[in-house]
Tab-separated table of C-alpha atoms and ligand atoms in Angstrom:
chain	number	residue	atom	x	y	z
O	1	MET	CA	-0.528	0.196	0.106
O	2	ASN	CA	1.321	3.461	-1.015
O	3	LYS	CA	1.195	6.125	2.133
O	4	PHE	CA	2.015	9.358	1.734
O	5	PHE	CA	4.378	11.163	3.581
O	6	LEU	CA	5.559	14.869	2.027
O	7	ASN	CA	4.143	17.627	-0.116
O	8	LEU	CA	7.333	19.465	-2.311
O	9	GLY	CA	4.372	21.695	-3.218
O	10	LEU	CA	3.542	22.675	-7.036
O	11	GLN	CA	6.210	22.145	-9.118
O	12	PRO	CA	6.670	22.936	-12.742
O	13	LEU	CA	8.784	20.034	-15.015
O	14	ALA	CA	12.240	20.240	-13.843
O	15	ASN	CA	14.580	20.635	-16.635
O	16	ASN	CA	11.917	22.929	-18.976
O	17	TYR	CA	13.869	25.943	-18.344
O	18	LEU	CA	11.993	28.831	-20.081
O	19	SER	CA	12.964	31.476	-22.873
O	20	ASN	CA	10.918	34.087	-21.646
O	21	LEU	CA	8.581	34.654	-18.148
O	22	LYS	CA	5.382	35.031	-20.375
O	23	VAL	CA	5.118	31.491	-21.046
O	24	LYS	CA	2.568	29.960	-18.520
O	25	GLN	CA	4.029	27.136	-17.269
O	26	LYS	CA	2.280	24.323	-16.345
O	27	LYS	CA	2.786	22.927	-12.331
O	28	TYR	CA	2.130	19.888	-10.564
O	29	ASN	CA	1.439	18.751	-6.522
O	30	LEU	CA	5.049	16.920	-5.789
O	31	ASN	CA	3.568	14.297	-3.317
O	32	LEU	CA	5.913	11.744	-2.091
O	33	ASN	CA	4.893	8.048	-0.815
O	34	PHE	CA	6.219	4.918	0.528
O	35	ASN	CA	5.034	1.527	-0.525
O	36	THR	CA	4.576	-0.586	2.927
O	37	LYS	CA	4.543	-3.834	1.182
O	38	THR	CA	7.627	-3.319	-1.933
O	39	LYS	CA	9.274	-0.418	0.045
O	40	LEU	CA	9.507	1.594	-2.872
O	41	VAL	CA	9.328	5.354	-3.041
O	42	SER	CA	7.690	7.071	-5.377
O	43	ILE	CA	6.315	10.330	-6.352
O	44	SER	CA	2.208	10.273	-7.179
O	45	LYS	CA	2.094	12.275	-10.525
O	46	ARG	CA	3.232	10.553	-13.645
O	47	ILE	CA	3.878	13.243	-16.336
O	48	PRO	CA	4.120	11.622	-19.925
O	49	SER	CA	7.510	10.736	-21.150
O	50	LYS	CA	6.971	12.794	-24.178
O	51	GLU	CA	6.090	15.856	-21.663
O	52	MET	CA	9.577	15.682	-20.096
O	53	PHE	CA	11.727	13.780	-22.516
O	54	ASN	CA	11.854	15.203	-26.250
O	55	ASN	CA	14.158	17.267	-28.330
O	56	LYS	CA	14.489	19.975	-26.077
O	57	TYR	CA	15.940	17.971	-22.928
O	58	PRO	CA	18.834	20.201	-21.888
O	59	TYR	CA	20.856	17.629	-19.514
O	60	ARG	CA	24.331	16.595	-20.664
O	61	SER	CA	26.397	13.636	-19.184
O	62	SER	CA	29.615	14.929	-20.802
O	63	ILE	CA	29.494	18.128	-19.001
O	64	SER	CA	31.288	17.451	-16.199
O	65	GLN	CA	34.727	15.898	-15.871
O	66	THR	CA	33.402	13.926	-12.748
O	67	MET	CA	30.669	12.192	-14.780
O	68	THR	CA	32.739	11.625	-17.892
O	69	ASP	CA	35.346	10.104	-15.504
O	70	SER	CA	33.024	7.968	-13.581
O	71	PHE	CA	31.792	6.345	-17.350
O	72	LYS	CA	35.581	6.052	-18.502
O	73	LYS	CA	36.340	4.367	-15.367
O	74	LEU	CA	33.027	1.983	-15.546
O	75	SER	CA	33.773	1.259	-19.397
O	76	LEU	CA	37.307	-0.174	-18.244
O	77	GLU	CA	35.698	-2.022	-15.807
O	78	ILE	CA	33.305	-3.415	-17.718
O	79	LYS	CA	35.496	-5.049	-20.734
O	80	ARG	CA	37.989	-6.175	-18.014
O	81	LYS	CA	35.295	-8.049	-16.371
O	82	PHE	CA	32.746	-9.453	-18.405
O	83	ASN	CA	34.180	-8.263	-21.951
O	84	PRO	CA	30.102	-8.001	-23.535
O	85	LYS	CA	30.019	-8.824	-27.412
O	86	ILE	CA	27.414	-6.416	-27.147
O	87	LEU	CA	26.214	-3.737	-24.797
O	88	LEU	CA	23.179	-1.915	-24.907
O	89	GLU	CA	22.718	1.517	-22.747
O	90	ILE	CA	19.073	2.724	-21.794
O	91	GLY	CA	19.296	5.886	-21.843
O	92	SER	CA	22.654	7.107	-23.727
O	93	ASN	CA	22.028	10.415	-23.456
O	94	ASP	CA	24.979	12.270	-25.201
O	95	GLY	CA	26.849	9.237	-25.454
O	96	ALA	CA	29.088	9.777	-22.254
O	97	LEU	CA	29.348	6.234	-21.433
O	98	ILE	CA	29.281	4.686	-25.391
O	99	ILE	CA	31.906	6.511	-26.567
O	100	ASN	CA	34.597	4.503	-24.572
O	101	PHE	CA	33.577	1.443	-26.556
O	102	ASN	CA	33.833	-0.278	-30.376
O	103	LYS	CA	30.908	1.094	-32.645
O	104	ASN	CA	30.625	-2.216	-33.326
O	105	LYS	CA	30.147	-3.249	-29.892
O	106	VAL	CA	27.546	-0.911	-28.394
O	107	ILE	CA	24.048	0.439	-29.021
O	108	GLY	CA	22.159	3.309	-27.223
O	109	VAL	CA	18.880	3.721	-26.966
O	110	GLU	CA	18.032	7.919	-26.208
O	111	PRO	CA	14.371	9.516	-26.924
O	112	CYS	CA	15.212	12.759	-26.851
O	113	SER	CA	16.171	13.525	-30.326
O	114	ASN	CA	18.431	16.351	-29.666
O	115	LEU	CA	21.186	13.838	-27.851
O	116	ALA	CA	20.485	10.926	-29.689
O	117	ASN	CA	21.812	13.228	-33.046
O	118	ILE	CA	25.443	13.829	-31.162
O	119	THR	CA	26.130	10.603	-31.038
O	120	LYS	CA	24.247	9.252	-34.282
O	121	GLU	CA	26.190	12.190	-36.150
O	122	LYS	CA	29.935	10.203	-34.638
O	123	GLY	CA	28.580	6.596	-35.798
O	124	PHE	CA	26.753	5.049	-33.307
O	125	LYS	CA	24.244	2.333	-33.458
O	126	ILE	CA	21.453	4.418	-31.645
O	127	PHE	CA	17.319	3.898	-31.179
O	128	ASN	CA	15.830	6.956	-30.966
O	129	LYS	CA	13.113	5.645	-28.693
O	130	TYR	CA	11.191	5.247	-25.553
O	131	TRP	CA	12.685	1.978	-23.704
O	132	ASN	CA	9.743	-0.279	-23.733
O	133	PHE	CA	8.503	-3.677	-24.881
O	134	SER	CA	8.242	-3.092	-28.239
O	135	LEU	CA	11.753	-1.774	-28.560
O	136	ALA	CA	13.136	-4.543	-26.731
O	137	ARG	CA	11.518	-7.243	-29.475
O	138	ARG	CA	12.742	-4.736	-32.566
O	139	ILE	CA	16.416	-4.938	-31.048
O	140	LYS	CA	15.752	-8.491	-30.235
O	141	LYS	CA	14.904	-9.717	-34.097
O	142	GLU	CA	18.363	-7.641	-34.959
O	143	PHE	CA	20.761	-8.638	-32.176
O	144	LYS	CA	18.744	-12.063	-30.781
O	145	SER	CA	20.026	-11.174	-27.256
O	146	ILE	CA	22.361	-8.804	-25.790
O	147	ASP	CA	25.206	-9.827	-23.237
O	148	LEU	CA	25.548	-6.784	-21.015
O	149	ILE	CA	22.422	-4.040	-20.546
O	150	TYR	CA	23.867	-0.884	-18.778
O	151	SER	CA	21.608	1.855	-17.665
O	152	ALA	CA	22.456	5.064	-15.325
O	153	ASN	CA	19.297	7.709	-14.102
O	154	THR	CA	17.274	6.283	-16.546
O	155	LEU	CA	15.280	3.354	-15.078
O	156	THR	CA	13.659	5.381	-12.396
O	157	HIS	CA	12.355	7.944	-15.119
O	158	ILE	CA	9.853	5.409	-16.302
O	159	SER	CA	7.028	5.229	-14.346
O	160	ASN	CA	5.727	1.207	-15.767
O	161	LEU	CA	8.738	-1.062	-14.046
O	162	ASN	CA	7.140	-4.068	-15.395
O	163	GLU	CA	7.524	-3.292	-18.959
O	164	VAL	CA	11.244	-1.784	-17.971
O	165	PHE	CA	11.979	-4.793	-17.030
O	166	SER	CA	10.373	-7.568	-18.472
O	167	SER	CA	11.771	-5.601	-21.436
O	168	ILE	CA	14.870	-6.566	-20.404
O	169	THR	CA	14.606	-10.051	-19.610
O	170	THR	CA	13.276	-9.923	-22.951
O	171	LEU	CA	16.484	-9.045	-24.188
O	172	LEU	CA	19.010	-10.002	-22.343
O	173	SER	CA	21.151	-13.391	-23.077
O	174	LYS	CA	20.917	-16.245	-20.397
O	175	ASP	CA	24.335	-15.451	-18.531
O	176	GLY	CA	23.572	-11.784	-19.572
O	177	ILE	CA	24.588	-9.491	-17.148
O	178	LEU	CA	22.245	-5.910	-16.294
O	179	ILE	CA	24.177	-3.143	-14.380
O	180	ILE	CA	21.792	-0.137	-13.851
O	181	GLU	CA	22.862	2.738	-11.238
O	182	ASP	CA	20.651	5.584	-9.533
O	183	PRO	CA	20.604	7.855	-7.089
O	184	SER	CA	20.453	5.795	-3.588
O	185	LEU	CA	17.665	6.282	-1.196
O	186	LEU	CA	19.726	5.708	1.971
O	187	GLU	CA	22.171	8.768	0.725
O	188	CYS	CA	19.018	11.158	0.031
O	189	ILE	CA	17.634	10.644	3.418
O	190	LYS	CA	21.146	11.028	5.261
O	191	LYS	CA	21.843	13.884	3.668
O	192	ASN	CA	18.462	15.427	3.820
O	193	ALA	CA	18.512	15.822	0.005
O	194	TYR	CA	15.020	16.365	-0.795
O	195	ASP	CA	16.003	18.127	-4.069
O	196	GLN	CA	16.491	14.581	-5.553
O	197	PHE	CA	12.416	14.245	-6.170
O	198	TYR	CA	11.501	15.881	-9.020
O	199	ASN	CA	8.938	15.073	-11.514
O	200	GLU	CA	11.269	12.998	-13.745
O	201	HIS	CA	12.794	11.138	-10.720
O	202	ILE	CA	9.453	8.832	-10.552
O	203	TYR	CA	11.401	6.317	-8.302
O	204	VAL	CA	14.464	6.651	-5.806
O	205	PHE	CA	15.455	3.110	-5.228
O	206	SER	CA	16.701	1.385	-2.245
O	207	THR	CA	18.947	-1.782	-2.341
O	208	LEU	CA	15.615	-3.246	-0.007
O	209	SER	CA	12.868	-2.087	-2.828
O	210	LEU	CA	15.055	-3.198	-6.320
O	211	VAL	CA	15.222	-6.410	-4.550
O	212	ASN	CA	11.645	-6.290	-4.187
O	213	ILE	CA	10.995	-5.577	-7.902
O	214	LEU	CA	14.105	-7.544	-9.467
O	215	LYS	CA	12.439	-10.820	-8.153
O	216	LYS	CA	9.178	-10.911	-9.886
O	217	PHE	CA	11.555	-11.327	-12.959
O	218	ASN	CA	13.850	-13.889	-11.099
O	219	LEU	CA	16.633	-11.360	-11.317
O	220	ILE	CA	19.335	-10.922	-8.807
O	221	ILE	CA	21.868	-8.598	-7.284
O	222	PHE	CA	25.052	-10.264	-6.890
O	223	ASP	CA	27.089	-6.794	-6.460
O	224	LEU	CA	26.839	-3.721	-6.107
O	225	LYS	CA	29.553	-0.467	-5.704
O	226	ASN	CA	28.160	3.013	-3.807
O	227	LEU	CA	29.522	5.871	-5.603
O	228	GLU	CA	29.747	9.506	-5.384
O	229	THR	CA	27.722	10.718	-8.210
O	230	HIS	CA	24.989	12.491	-7.988
O	231	GLY	CA	25.332	13.058	-4.421
O	232	GLY	CA	25.630	9.006	-3.786
O	233	SER	CA	24.449	6.787	-6.077
O	234	THR	CA	24.555	3.008	-6.072
O	235	ARG	CA	25.521	0.841	-8.547
O	236	TYR	CA	24.047	-2.751	-9.267
O	237	TYR	CA	25.563	-5.717	-10.836
O	238	ILE	CA	22.352	-8.233	-11.565
O	239	LYS	CA	21.702	-11.395	-13.275
O	240	ARG	CA	19.188	-13.817	-14.071
O	241	ASN	CA	18.446	-15.844	-10.897
O	242	CYS	CA	18.598	-19.500	-12.303
O	243	ASN	CA	19.382	-21.620	-8.915
O	244	THR	CA	22.727	-22.746	-10.258
O	245	ASN	CA	25.363	-21.372	-7.577
O	246	ILE	CA	25.279	-17.301	-7.921
O	247	ASN	CA	28.150	-15.892	-6.212
O	248	ILE	CA	26.301	-13.183	-4.406
O	249	LYS	CA	29.157	-10.642	-2.564
O	250	GLN	CA	29.093	-9.649	0.950
O	251	ASN	CA	28.524	-5.946	0.216
O	252	VAL	CA	25.117	-6.872	-0.864
O	253	LYS	CA	23.862	-8.192	2.342
O	254	SER	CA	25.246	-5.666	4.154
O	255	GLN	CA	23.795	-2.958	2.282
O	256	ILE	CA	20.636	-4.468	2.810
O	257	ASN	CA	21.584	-4.787	6.516
O	258	LYS	CA	22.563	-0.982	6.767
O	259	GLU	CA	19.273	0.307	4.935
O	260	ILE	CA	17.321	-1.867	7.563
O	261	LYS	CA	19.752	-0.610	10.220
O	262	PHE	CA	18.335	2.879	9.260
O	263	GLY	CA	14.942	2.132	8.948
O	264	LEU	CA	14.441	2.246	5.068
O	265	ASN	CA	12.021	-0.410	5.404
O	266	LYS	CA	9.789	1.831	8.545
O	267	PHE	CA	7.349	4.573	7.259
O	268	SER	CA	8.310	6.294	10.053
O	269	THR	CA	11.651	7.134	9.082
O	270	PHE	CA	9.808	9.057	6.113
O	271	LYS	CA	7.410	10.416	8.454
O	272	LYS	CA	10.740	12.558	10.165
O	273	PHE	CA	12.068	12.942	6.909
O	274	ALA	CA	9.294	15.313	5.973
O	275	ILE	CA	9.667	17.474	9.156
O	276	ASN	CA	13.726	17.662	8.571
O	277	VAL	CA	12.695	18.523	5.082
O	278	LYS	CA	10.336	21.317	6.768
O	279	LYS	CA	13.006	22.343	8.916
O	280	SER	CA	15.409	22.621	6.278
O	281	LYS	CA	13.407	24.996	4.204
O	282	TYR	CA	12.649	27.356	7.127
O	283	ALA	CA	16.666	27.553	8.074
O	284	LEU	CA	17.455	27.805	4.501
O	285	CYS	CA	14.968	30.609	4.108
O	286	GLU	CA	16.489	32.169	7.139
O	287	LEU	CA	19.965	32.098	6.129
O	288	PHE	CA	19.427	33.383	2.813
O	289	LYS	CA	17.564	36.682	4.409
O	290	LYS	CA	20.056	37.315	6.706
O	291	ILE	CA	22.692	37.358	3.941
O	292	LYS	CA	20.293	39.804	2.134
O	293	GLN	CA	20.065	42.046	4.967
O	294	LYS	CA	23.926	42.823	4.608
O	295	ASN	CA	23.188	43.514	1.164
O	296	LYS	CA	25.555	40.673	0.091
O	297	VAL	CA	25.607	39.371	-3.621
O	298	ILE	CA	24.577	35.948	-4.231
O	299	ILE	CA	24.323	33.745	-7.514
O	300	GLY	CA	23.530	30.120	-7.947
O	301	TYR	CA	25.950	27.823	-9.581
O	302	GLY	CA	24.577	24.832	-11.548
O	303	ALA	CA	21.108	25.625	-12.778
O	304	THR	CA	20.544	21.968	-11.738
O	305	ALA	CA	17.017	19.827	-12.173
O	306	LYS	CA	17.711	19.596	-8.271
O	307	SER	CA	17.611	23.454	-7.720
O	308	THR	CA	13.914	23.654	-9.077
O	309	THR	CA	12.641	21.436	-6.117
O	310	ILE	CA	14.652	23.695	-4.035
O	311	LEU	CA	13.504	27.286	-4.960
O	312	ASN	CA	10.266	26.292	-5.516
O	313	PHE	CA	9.467	24.385	-2.581
O	314	CYS	CA	11.338	27.768	-0.687
O	315	ASN	CA	9.794	30.646	-2.899
O	316	ILE	CA	13.070	31.770	-3.884
O	317	ASN	CA	13.188	34.084	-6.582
O	318	ASN	CA	15.636	36.820	-7.928
O	319	LYS	CA	15.444	39.306	-5.626
O	320	ILE	CA	17.489	36.708	-3.252
O	321	ILE	CA	19.627	34.739	-5.789
O	322	LYS	CA	20.678	37.345	-8.553
O	323	PHE	CA	21.515	34.798	-11.392
O	324	PHE	CA	22.771	31.044	-11.818
O	325	VAL	CA	25.556	30.376	-13.933
O	326	ASP	CA	25.927	27.113	-15.614
O	327	THR	CA	27.852	25.334	-18.684
O	328	THR	CA	25.280	23.652	-20.947
O	329	PRO	CA	24.863	25.142	-23.613
O	330	ASP	CA	21.108	24.401	-23.832
O	331	LYS	CA	20.875	26.165	-20.464
O	332	SER	CA	22.104	29.738	-21.343
O	333	ASN	CA	19.781	32.832	-20.840
O	334	LYS	CA	17.013	30.704	-19.591
O	335	PHE	CA	15.039	31.106	-16.758
O	336	LEU	CA	15.146	28.538	-14.003
O	337	PRO	CA	11.148	26.637	-14.706
O	338	GLY	CA	9.077	28.018	-12.358
O	339	THR	CA	11.169	31.233	-11.071
O	340	ASN	CA	12.435	34.695	-12.417
O	341	ILE	CA	16.050	33.734	-12.162
O	342	LYS	CA	18.193	33.871	-15.599
O	343	ILE	CA	20.477	31.582	-16.169
O	344	LYS	CA	24.076	32.735	-17.634
O	345	LYS	CA	26.899	31.223	-19.289
O	346	TYR	CA	29.735	30.012	-16.924
O	347	ASN	CA	32.043	33.104	-17.181
O	348	PRO	CA	34.864	32.844	-14.336
O	349	LYS	CA	34.726	37.053	-14.221
O	350	PHE	CA	31.325	36.534	-12.788
O	351	MET	CA	33.020	35.375	-9.515
O	352	LYS	CA	34.755	38.774	-8.857
O	353	LYS	CA	31.305	40.646	-7.932
O	354	VAL	CA	29.634	38.065	-5.775
O	355	ASP	CA	29.989	37.466	-2.057
O	356	TYR	CA	27.915	33.815	-2.224
O	357	ILE	CA	27.406	31.763	-4.265
O	358	PHE	CA	24.399	28.512	-3.942
O	359	LEU	CA	25.613	25.435	-4.636
O	360	GLY	CA	22.625	24.202	-7.041
O	361	ALA	CA	25.195	21.657	-7.908
O	362	TRP	CA	26.153	20.459	-5.477
O	363	ASN	CA	26.859	17.057	-6.350
O	364	PHE	CA	29.925	18.565	-7.797
O	365	LYS	CA	31.479	20.117	-4.578
O	366	LYS	CA	34.756	19.035	-5.271
O	367	GLU	CA	34.815	19.538	-8.945
O	368	ILE	CA	33.505	23.501	-8.540
O	369	PHE	CA	35.641	24.107	-5.241
O	370	LYS	CA	38.711	22.645	-7.343
O	371	LYS	CA	37.651	25.679	-9.965
O	372	GLU	CA	36.780	28.324	-8.149
O	373	LYS	CA	39.926	28.459	-6.083
O	374	LYS	CA	40.617	32.050	-6.399
O	375	PHE	CA	36.772	32.805	-5.380
O	376	ILE	CA	37.776	30.510	-2.256
O	377	LYS	CA	40.676	32.564	-1.986
O	378	ASN	CA	39.511	36.067	-2.365
O	379	GLY	CA	37.332	35.290	0.794
O	380	GLY	CA	34.378	33.833	-1.396
O	381	LYS	CA	31.444	31.495	0.602
O	382	PHE	CA	29.495	28.684	-0.642
O	383	ILE	CA	25.590	28.065	0.342
O	384	THR	CA	24.868	24.660	0.951
O	385	HIS	CA	21.434	22.854	1.786
O	386	VAL	CA	22.860	19.500	2.314
O	387	PRO	CA	22.939	18.019	5.324
O	388	LEU	CA	21.711	21.674	6.452
O	389	PRO	CA	21.581	24.756	5.302
O	390	ARG	CA	24.718	26.689	6.211
O	391	ILE	CA	27.220	28.300	4.747
O	392	ILE	CA	30.585	26.962	3.572
Q	401	LIG	P1	23.526	17.463	-12.276
Q	401	LIG	O1	23.692	17.724	-10.782
Q	401	LIG	O2	24.393	16.569	-13.131
Q	401	LIG	O3	21.635	17.418	-12.649
Q	401	LIG	P2	20.697	17.091	-12.221
Q	401	LIG	O4	20.004	18.350	-13.195
Q	401	LIG	O5	19.855	15.978	-12.603
Q	401	LIG	O6	20.170	17.879	-10.568
Q	401	LIG	O7	23.632	18.959	-13.231
Q	401	LIG	C1	24.967	19.883	-12.697
Q	401	LIG	C2	24.690	20.561	-13.434
Q	401	LIG	O8	25.749	21.810	-13.056
Q	401	LIG	C3	24.684	21.121	-15.114
Q	401	LIG	O9	23.540	21.681	-15.578
Q	401	LIG	C4	25.954	21.549	-15.505
Q	401	LIG	C5	26.112	22.244	-14.393
Q	401	LIG	N1	27.791	22.192	-13.707
Q	401	LIG	C6	28.575	23.835	-14.086
Q	401	LIG	O10	27.427	24.655	-14.440
Q	401	LIG	N2	29.907	23.946	-13.710
Q	401	LIG	C7	30.496	22.875	-13.358
Q	401	LIG	O11	31.467	22.988	-13.084
Q	401	LIG	C8	29.682	21.713	-13.118
Q	401	LIG	C9	30.328	20.029	-12.546
Q	401	LIG	C10	28.533	21.753	-13.283
């Protein structure tokens, strides 16, 4: 049974950056639920994929060094450990992972044509389609079966998990490996990172919930790795559970125990989280108020989808945050959804006239701090809301 635990207010589509403020944006109530049986956390309002993932999707995986390094490292591991004949990536975005593979050994699935075209133009085989049963059947006709399927930050964006996993099992070879990675619910709750929730993130997986989902499809997690990407993600290594001796690594059991110890199996944990989120909102607003009373200039850094949740939930406008900087080409000169805050193309010169920077991309703190050494040396300060609103 789904039990409601938090309302994050009326939220526009998180990646729908506006060219001008006259456009009226649709907003949807962002309600979070906990399923007492499967332990799955999800949002209740499901927006059709076509409204969110289309030819204007701005997010680019290759934009940060942290992500390109992470994908490069993974590609080396995949080649060394599994050496797949063919790798299929669901949600290949702008090709951050697949460019590390031989063009004859990799297939991408990417519904956003602006992104799919980037890798198509480089000569990769890309299906510019949504991941579903009919696409899986089409790929099966052409390739028979696939021995490694990979997907990062994509499956949690698709409402029908039954279709997602039955399509995967249609295509995965008998001994095939499925690797998926997504933000970790444990890290999200521990860090009070409520901005992990927005309309695209229909689910935030815990290991507990994923085990329950995979069971239905006779799939089993045999290894996992906790990653720093996206503020704390988990990469799962999955196979068919064919009753032969599957060597399940101890870290899978340890992770489940850690989650149970933290209370991810209990509704009361999420009620507590809801209280902490409201406290966090109040503390962040107070922090901004105090800084503005001193007439200091605050800008935002990294116009993330996550920022949309914070700005709309905390009612933050351009009187508080003057503008955001971001390196993504498709975000430049647009406005953060639901706000009147403009996004400017990143230019290091901006930092000279700024006192405080709100870390929209807090998950890239290390990379950003490295880049902004000068700002820090000159007494500039950062503001973050994780795990608590504070000045760094
Ligand atoms: P990210 O946190 O990956 O995602 P989401 O939108 O899913 O919340 O987005 C990071 C954003 O921050 C992206 O728009 C690029 C931007 N960015 C910069 O502008 N400069 C940087 O140095 C880094 C690392 C990211």
